[in-house]
CSV table of C-alpha atoms and ligand atoms in Angstrom, one decimal:
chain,number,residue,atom,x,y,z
A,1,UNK,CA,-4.4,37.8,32.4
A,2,UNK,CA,-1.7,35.6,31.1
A,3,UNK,CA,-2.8,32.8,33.5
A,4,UNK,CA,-6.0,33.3,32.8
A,5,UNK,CA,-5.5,32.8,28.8
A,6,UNK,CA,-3.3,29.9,29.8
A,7,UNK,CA,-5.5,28.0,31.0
A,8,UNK,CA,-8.3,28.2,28.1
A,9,UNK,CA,-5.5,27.5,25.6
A,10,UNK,CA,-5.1,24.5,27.9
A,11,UNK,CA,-9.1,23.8,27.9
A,12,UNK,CA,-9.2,24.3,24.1
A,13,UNK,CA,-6.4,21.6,24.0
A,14,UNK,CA,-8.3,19.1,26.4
A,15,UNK,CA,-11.4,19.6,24.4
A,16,UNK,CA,-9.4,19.1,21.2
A,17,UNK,CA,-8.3,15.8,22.3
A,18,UNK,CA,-11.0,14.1,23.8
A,19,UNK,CA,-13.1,14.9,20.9
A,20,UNK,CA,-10.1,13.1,18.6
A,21,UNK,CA,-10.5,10.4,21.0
A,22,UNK,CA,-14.0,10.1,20.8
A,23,UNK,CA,-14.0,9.9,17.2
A,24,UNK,CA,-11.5,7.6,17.1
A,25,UNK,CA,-13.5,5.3,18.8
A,26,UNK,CA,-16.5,5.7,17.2
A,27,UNK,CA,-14.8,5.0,14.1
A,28,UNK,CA,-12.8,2.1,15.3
A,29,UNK,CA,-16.2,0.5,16.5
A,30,UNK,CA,-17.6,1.7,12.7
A,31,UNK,CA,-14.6,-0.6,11.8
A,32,UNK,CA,-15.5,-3.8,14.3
A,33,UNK,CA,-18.8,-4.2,11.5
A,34,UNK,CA,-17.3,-2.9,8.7
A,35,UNK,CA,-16.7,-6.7,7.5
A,36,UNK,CA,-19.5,-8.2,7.9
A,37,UNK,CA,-21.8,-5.2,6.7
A,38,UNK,CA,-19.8,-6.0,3.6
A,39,UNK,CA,-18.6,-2.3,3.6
A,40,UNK,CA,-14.9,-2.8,2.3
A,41,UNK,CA,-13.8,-2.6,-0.9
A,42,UNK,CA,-10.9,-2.9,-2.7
A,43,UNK,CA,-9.6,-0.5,-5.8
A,44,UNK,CA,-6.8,-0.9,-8.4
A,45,UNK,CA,-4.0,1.3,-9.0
A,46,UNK,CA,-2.5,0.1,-12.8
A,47,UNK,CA,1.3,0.2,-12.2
A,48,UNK,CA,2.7,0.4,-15.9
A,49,UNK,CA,6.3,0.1,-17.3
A,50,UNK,CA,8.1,3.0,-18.8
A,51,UNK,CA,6.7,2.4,-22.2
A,52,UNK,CA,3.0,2.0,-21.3
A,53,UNK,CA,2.2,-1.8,-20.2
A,54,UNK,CA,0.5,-2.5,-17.1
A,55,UNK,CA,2.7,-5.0,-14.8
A,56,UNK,CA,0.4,-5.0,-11.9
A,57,UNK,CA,-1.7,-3.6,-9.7
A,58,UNK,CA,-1.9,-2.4,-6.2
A,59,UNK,CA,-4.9,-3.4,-4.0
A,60,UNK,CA,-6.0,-0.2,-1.9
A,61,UNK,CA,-8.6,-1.0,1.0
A,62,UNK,CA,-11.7,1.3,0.9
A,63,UNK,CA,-14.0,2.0,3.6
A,64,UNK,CA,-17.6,3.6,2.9
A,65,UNK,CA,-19.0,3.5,6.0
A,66,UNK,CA,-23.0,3.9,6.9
A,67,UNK,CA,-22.7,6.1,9.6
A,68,UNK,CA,-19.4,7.9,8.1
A,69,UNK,CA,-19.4,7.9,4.3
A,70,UNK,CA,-16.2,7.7,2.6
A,71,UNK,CA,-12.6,7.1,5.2
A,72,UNK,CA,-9.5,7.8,4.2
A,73,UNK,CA,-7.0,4.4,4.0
A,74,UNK,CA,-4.6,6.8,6.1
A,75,UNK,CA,-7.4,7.7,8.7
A,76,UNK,CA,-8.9,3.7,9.3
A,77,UNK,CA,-5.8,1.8,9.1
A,78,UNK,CA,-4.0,3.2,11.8
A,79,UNK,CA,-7.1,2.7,14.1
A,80,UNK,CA,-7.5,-1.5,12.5
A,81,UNK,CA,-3.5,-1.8,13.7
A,82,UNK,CA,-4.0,-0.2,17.1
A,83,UNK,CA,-7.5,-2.4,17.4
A,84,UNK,CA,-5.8,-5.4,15.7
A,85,UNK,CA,-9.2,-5.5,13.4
A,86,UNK,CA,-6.1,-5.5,10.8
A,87,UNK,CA,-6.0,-9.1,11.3
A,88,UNK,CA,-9.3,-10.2,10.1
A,89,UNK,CA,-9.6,-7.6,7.5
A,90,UNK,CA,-6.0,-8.0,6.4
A,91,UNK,CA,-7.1,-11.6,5.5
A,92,UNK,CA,-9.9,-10.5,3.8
A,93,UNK,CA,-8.3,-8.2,2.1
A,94,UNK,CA,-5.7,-11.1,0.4
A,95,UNK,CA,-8.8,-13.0,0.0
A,96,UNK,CA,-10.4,-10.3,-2.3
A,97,UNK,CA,-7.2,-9.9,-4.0
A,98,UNK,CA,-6.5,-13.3,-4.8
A,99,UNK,CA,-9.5,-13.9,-6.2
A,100,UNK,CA,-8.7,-11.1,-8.5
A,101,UNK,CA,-5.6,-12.5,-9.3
A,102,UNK,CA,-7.6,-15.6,-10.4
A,103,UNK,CA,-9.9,-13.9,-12.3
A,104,UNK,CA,-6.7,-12.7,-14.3
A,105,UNK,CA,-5.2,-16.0,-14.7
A,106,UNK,CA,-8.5,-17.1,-16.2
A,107,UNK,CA,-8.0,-14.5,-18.5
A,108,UNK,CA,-4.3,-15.2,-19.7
A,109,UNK,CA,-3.2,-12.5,-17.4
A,110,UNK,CA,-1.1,-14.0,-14.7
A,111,UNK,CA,1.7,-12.0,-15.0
A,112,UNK,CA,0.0,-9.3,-13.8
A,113,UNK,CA,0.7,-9.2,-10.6
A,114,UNK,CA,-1.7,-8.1,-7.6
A,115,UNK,CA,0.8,-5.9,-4.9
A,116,UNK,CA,-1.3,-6.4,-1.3
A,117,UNK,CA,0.0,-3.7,1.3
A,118,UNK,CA,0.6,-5.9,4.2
A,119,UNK,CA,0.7,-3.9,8.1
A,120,UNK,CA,3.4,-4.6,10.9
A,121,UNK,CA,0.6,-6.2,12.9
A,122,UNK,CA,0.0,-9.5,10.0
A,123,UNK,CA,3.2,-9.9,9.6
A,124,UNK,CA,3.9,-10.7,13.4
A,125,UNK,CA,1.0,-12.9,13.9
A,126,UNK,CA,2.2,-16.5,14.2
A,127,UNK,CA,-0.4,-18.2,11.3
A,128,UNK,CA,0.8,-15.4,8.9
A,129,UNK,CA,2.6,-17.3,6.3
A,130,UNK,CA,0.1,-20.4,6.9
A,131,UNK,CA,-2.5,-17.7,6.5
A,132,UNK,CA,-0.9,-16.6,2.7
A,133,UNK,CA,0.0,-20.7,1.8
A,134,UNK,CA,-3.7,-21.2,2.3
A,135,UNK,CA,-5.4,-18.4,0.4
A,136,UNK,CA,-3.3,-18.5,-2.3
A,137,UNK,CA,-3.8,-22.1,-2.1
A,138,UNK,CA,-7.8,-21.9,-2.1
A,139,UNK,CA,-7.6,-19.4,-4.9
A,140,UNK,CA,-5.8,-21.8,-7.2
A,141,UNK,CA,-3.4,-19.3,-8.3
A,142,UNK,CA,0.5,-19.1,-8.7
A,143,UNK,CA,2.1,-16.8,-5.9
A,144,UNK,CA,4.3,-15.5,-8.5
A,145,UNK,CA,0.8,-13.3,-9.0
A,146,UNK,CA,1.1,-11.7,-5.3
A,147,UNK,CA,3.6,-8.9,-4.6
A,148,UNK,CA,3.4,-8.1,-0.9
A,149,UNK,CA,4.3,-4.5,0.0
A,150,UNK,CA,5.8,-3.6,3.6
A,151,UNK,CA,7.2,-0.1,5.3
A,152,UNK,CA,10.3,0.2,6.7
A,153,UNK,CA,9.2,1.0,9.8
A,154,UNK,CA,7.0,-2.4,9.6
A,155,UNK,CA,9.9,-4.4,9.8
A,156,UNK,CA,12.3,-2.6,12.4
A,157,UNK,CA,9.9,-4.1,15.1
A,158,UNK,CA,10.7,-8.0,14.4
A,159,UNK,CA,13.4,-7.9,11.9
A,160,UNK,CA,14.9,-11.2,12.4
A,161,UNK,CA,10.9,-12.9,13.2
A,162,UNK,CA,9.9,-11.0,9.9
A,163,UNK,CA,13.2,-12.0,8.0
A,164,UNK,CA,12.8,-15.7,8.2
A,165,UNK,CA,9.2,-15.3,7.2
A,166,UNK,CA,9.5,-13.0,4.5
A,167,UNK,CA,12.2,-15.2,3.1
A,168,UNK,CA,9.8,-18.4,3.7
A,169,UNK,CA,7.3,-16.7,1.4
A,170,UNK,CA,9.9,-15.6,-1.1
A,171,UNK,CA,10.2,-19.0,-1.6
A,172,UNK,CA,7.2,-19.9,-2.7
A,173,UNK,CA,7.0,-17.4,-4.9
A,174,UNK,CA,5.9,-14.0,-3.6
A,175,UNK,CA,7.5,-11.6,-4.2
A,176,UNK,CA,8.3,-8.4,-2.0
A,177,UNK,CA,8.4,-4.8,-2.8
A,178,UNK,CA,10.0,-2.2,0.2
A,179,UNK,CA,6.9,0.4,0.0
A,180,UNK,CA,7.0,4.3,0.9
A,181,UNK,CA,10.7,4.0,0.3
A,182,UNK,CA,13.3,7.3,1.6
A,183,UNK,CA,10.1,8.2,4.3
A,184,UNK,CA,11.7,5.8,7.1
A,185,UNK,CA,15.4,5.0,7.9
A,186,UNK,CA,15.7,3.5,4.4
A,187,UNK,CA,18.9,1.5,5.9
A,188,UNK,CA,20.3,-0.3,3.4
A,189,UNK,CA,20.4,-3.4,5.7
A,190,UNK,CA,17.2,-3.6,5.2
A,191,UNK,CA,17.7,-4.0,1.3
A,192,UNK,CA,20.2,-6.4,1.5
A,193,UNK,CA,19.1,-9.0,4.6
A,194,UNK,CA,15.5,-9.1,3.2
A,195,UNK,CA,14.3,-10.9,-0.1
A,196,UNK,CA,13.2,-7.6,-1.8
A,197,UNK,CA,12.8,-7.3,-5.4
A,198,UNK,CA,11.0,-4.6,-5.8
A,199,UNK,CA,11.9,0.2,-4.3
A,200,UNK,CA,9.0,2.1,-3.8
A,201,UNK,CA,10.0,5.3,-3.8
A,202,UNK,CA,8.1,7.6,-2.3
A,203,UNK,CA,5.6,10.4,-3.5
A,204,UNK,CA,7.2,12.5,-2.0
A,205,UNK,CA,10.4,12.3,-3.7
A,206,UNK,CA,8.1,13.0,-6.9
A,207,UNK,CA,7.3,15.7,-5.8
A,208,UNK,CA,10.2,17.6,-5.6
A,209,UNK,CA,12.0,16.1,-8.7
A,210,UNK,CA,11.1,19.2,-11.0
A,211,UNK,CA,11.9,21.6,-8.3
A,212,UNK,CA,15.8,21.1,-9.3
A,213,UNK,CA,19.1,19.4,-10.5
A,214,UNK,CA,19.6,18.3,-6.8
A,215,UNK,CA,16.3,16.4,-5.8
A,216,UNK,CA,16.2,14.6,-9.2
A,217,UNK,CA,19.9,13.6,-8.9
A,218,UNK,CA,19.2,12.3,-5.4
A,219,UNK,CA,16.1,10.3,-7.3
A,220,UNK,CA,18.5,9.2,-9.8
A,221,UNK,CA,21.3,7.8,-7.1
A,222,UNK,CA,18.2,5.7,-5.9
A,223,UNK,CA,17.9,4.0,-8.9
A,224,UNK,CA,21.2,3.8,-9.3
A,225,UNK,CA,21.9,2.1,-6.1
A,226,UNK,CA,18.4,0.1,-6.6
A,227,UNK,CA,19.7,-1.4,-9.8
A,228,UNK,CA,22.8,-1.7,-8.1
A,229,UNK,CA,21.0,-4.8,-6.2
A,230,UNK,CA,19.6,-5.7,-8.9
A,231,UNK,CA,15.9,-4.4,-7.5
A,232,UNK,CA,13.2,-3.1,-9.6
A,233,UNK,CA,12.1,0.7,-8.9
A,234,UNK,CA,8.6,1.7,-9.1
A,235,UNK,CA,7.7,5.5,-8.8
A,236,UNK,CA,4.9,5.9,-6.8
A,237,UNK,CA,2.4,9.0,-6.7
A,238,UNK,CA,3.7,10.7,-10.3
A,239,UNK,CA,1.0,13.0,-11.5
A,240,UNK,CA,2.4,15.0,-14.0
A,241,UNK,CA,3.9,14.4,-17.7
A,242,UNK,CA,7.2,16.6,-16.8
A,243,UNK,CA,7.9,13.6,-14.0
A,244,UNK,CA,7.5,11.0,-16.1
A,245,UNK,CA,9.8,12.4,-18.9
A,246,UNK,CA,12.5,12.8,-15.9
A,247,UNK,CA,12.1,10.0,-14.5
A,248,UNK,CA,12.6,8.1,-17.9
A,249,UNK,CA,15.7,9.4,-18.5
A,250,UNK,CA,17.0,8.6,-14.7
A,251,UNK,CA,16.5,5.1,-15.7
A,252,UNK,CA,13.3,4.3,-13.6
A,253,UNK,CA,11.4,1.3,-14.3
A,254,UNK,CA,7.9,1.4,-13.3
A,255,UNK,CA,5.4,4.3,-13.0
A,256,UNK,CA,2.0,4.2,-10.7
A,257,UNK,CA,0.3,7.5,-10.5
A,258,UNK,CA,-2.8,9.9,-11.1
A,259,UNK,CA,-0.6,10.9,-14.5
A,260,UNK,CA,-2.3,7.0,-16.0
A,261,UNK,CA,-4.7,6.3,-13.7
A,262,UNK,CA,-6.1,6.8,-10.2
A,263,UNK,CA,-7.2,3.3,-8.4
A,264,UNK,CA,-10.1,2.3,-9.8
A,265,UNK,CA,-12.8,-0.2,-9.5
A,266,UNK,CA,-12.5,-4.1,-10.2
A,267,UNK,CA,-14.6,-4.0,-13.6
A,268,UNK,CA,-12.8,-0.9,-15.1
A,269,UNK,CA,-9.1,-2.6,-13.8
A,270,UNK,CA,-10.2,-5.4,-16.1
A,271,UNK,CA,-11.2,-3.2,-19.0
A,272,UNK,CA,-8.2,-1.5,-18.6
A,273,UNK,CA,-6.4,-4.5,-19.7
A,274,UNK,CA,-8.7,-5.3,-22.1
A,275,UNK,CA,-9.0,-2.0,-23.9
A,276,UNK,CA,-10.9,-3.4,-26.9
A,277,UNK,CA,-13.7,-5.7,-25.1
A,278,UNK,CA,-15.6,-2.4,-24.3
B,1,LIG,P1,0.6,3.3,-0.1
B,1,LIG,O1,0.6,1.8,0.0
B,1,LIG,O2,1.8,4.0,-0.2
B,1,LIG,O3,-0.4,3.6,-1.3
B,1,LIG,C1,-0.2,4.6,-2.2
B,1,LIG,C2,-1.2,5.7,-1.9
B,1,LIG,O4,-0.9,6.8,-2.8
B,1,LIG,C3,-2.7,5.4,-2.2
B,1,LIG,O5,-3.4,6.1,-1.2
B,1,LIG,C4,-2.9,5.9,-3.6
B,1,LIG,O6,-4.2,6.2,-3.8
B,1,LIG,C5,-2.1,7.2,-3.5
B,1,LIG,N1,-1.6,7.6,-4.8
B,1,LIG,C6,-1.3,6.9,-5.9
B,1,LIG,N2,-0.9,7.6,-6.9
B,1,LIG,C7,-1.1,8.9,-6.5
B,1,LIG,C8,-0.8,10.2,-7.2
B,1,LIG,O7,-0.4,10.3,-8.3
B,1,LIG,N3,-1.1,11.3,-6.5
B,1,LIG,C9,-1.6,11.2,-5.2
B,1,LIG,N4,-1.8,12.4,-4.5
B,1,LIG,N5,-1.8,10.1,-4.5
B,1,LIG,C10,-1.5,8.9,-5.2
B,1,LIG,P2,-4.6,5.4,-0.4
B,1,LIG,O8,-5.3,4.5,-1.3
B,1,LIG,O9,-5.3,6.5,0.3
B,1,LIG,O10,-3.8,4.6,0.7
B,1,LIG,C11,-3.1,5.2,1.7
B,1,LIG,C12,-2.3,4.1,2.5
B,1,LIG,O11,-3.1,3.3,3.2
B,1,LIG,C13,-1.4,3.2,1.6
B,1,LIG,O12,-0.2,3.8,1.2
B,1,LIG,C14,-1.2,2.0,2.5
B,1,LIG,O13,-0.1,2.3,3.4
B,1,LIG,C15,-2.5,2.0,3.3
B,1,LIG,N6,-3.4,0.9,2.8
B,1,LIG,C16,-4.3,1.0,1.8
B,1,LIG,N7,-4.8,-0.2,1.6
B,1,LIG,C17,-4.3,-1.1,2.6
B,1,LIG,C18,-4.5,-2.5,2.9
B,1,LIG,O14,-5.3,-3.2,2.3
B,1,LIG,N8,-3.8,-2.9,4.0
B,1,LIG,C19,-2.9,-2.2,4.6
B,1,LIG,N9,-2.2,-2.7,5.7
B,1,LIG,N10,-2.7,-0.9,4.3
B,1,LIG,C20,-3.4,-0.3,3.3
B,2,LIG,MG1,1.6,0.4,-1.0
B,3,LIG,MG1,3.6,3.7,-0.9
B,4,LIG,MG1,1.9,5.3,1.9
């Protein structure tokens, strides 16, 4: 009887898995059209300084697929990296952003920056940095206005190939934040062999910040060590009023979050600027 229920536990797990394959691939040829069906979208999370103005914003890649509806970042991305479709959408995606970034320079707002999350799979393709030099280029804007976010884990694949072309773009003027930071190795060779400027640390630290002394100390020796290089420190994923009071007074410098706004559309980013065109 054991055997027996064995083996359908094993049956359940074979089904399980092909059917996670099969979606996968249905989703990942959803993807292959997604571009040119003009199904992509980007949204706008505000990122705002302690006292309430917005620095920048973060560019967050939507999907809403015919055949699918709405699909999760975390669900398509993956699949675009293992397909490589992260290549042409990745440059659309910095297309679309820097054109939004010019729309703000035409509107006295360039030092608002635009933050573009940028996968492992760009960033070792050899045109990469021609690829940014010639969009920002196109767009006529500064690329003081782009903010390119990476993972940890993005870089220990190439670090030396991804160094020398992080650095090349940090020369030119864009500037690089260290996204989901305290989720990977966080190694702090990392922070100090690569042109950072800006610590994202993680939601999920947030999370736990109100649970105790311990968790918010540990948030607070972040910081510390952040400032310490003489990074900037963005919170990422604060919801509640409680957080943000803590994390004021552990010396944080930026907040992004539900708690001022979740990404939104293009139009309401700009009214958000703007609060007294509308
Ligand atoms: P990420 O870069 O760490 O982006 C932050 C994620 O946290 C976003 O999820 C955002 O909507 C969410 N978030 C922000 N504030 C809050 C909050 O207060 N509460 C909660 N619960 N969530 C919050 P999203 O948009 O689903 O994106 C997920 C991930 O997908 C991103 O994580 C990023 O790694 C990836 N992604 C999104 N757009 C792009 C893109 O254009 N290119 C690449 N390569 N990756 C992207
Ligand atoms: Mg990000
Ligand atoms: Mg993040
Ligand atoms: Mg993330």
């Amino acid at each position: 009887a054991a055997k027996q229920a064995g083996r359908n536990c094993w049956h359940f797990y074979e089904a399980f898995m092909l059917q996670d394959t099969y979606e996968k691939m249905m989703l990942t040829n959803g993807l292959r059209r997604a571009l040119e069906r003009e199904e992509l979208f980007l949204h706008y999370q505000p990122q705002f300084t302690m006292t309430g103005d917005i620095v920048g914003f973060e560019a967050l890649l939507r999907w809403n697929s015919a055949e699918f509806g709405l699909v999760s970042p975390d669900r398509f991305i993956p699949l675009a990296e293992q397909s490589g479709l992260i290549l042409p959408i990745g440059k659309w995606v910095l297309q679309e952003a820097c054109r939004f970034a010019r729309r703000l320079a035409d509107m006295e707002k360039e030092n608002v920056h635009i933050a573009v999350n940028i996968s492992p799979r760009q960033l070792i393709a050899d045109d990469f940095v021609d690829t940014v030099c010639d969009t920002i280029k196109k767009a006529g804007i500064k690329p003081g206005q782009i903010e390119f976010e990476i993972t940890e884990s993005a870089l220990i694949e190439s670090m030396e190939d991804s160094a020398i072309k992080l650095e090349e773009l940090r020369h030119m003027g864009v500037t690089l934040a260290l996204d989901d930071f305290g989720t990977g190795y966080s190694s702090l060779t990392y922070l100090m062999s690569l042109p950072v400027g800006t610590l994202k640390i993680d939601k999920s630290f947030m999370d736990k910040i109100t649970d105790g002394r311990e968790q918010l100390q540990l948030v607070g020796s972040i910081i510390n060590l952040g400032h310490t290089l003489g990074l900037v420190i963005v919170a990422e994923g604060v919801e509640t009023e409680n957080q943000l009071e803590l994390l004021l007074k552990i010396g944080c410098d930026h907040i992004q979050g539900y708690v001022f706004s979740q990404p939104i559309p293009e139009e309401e980013a700009i009214t958000f600027i703007f609060p007294r065109i509308i």
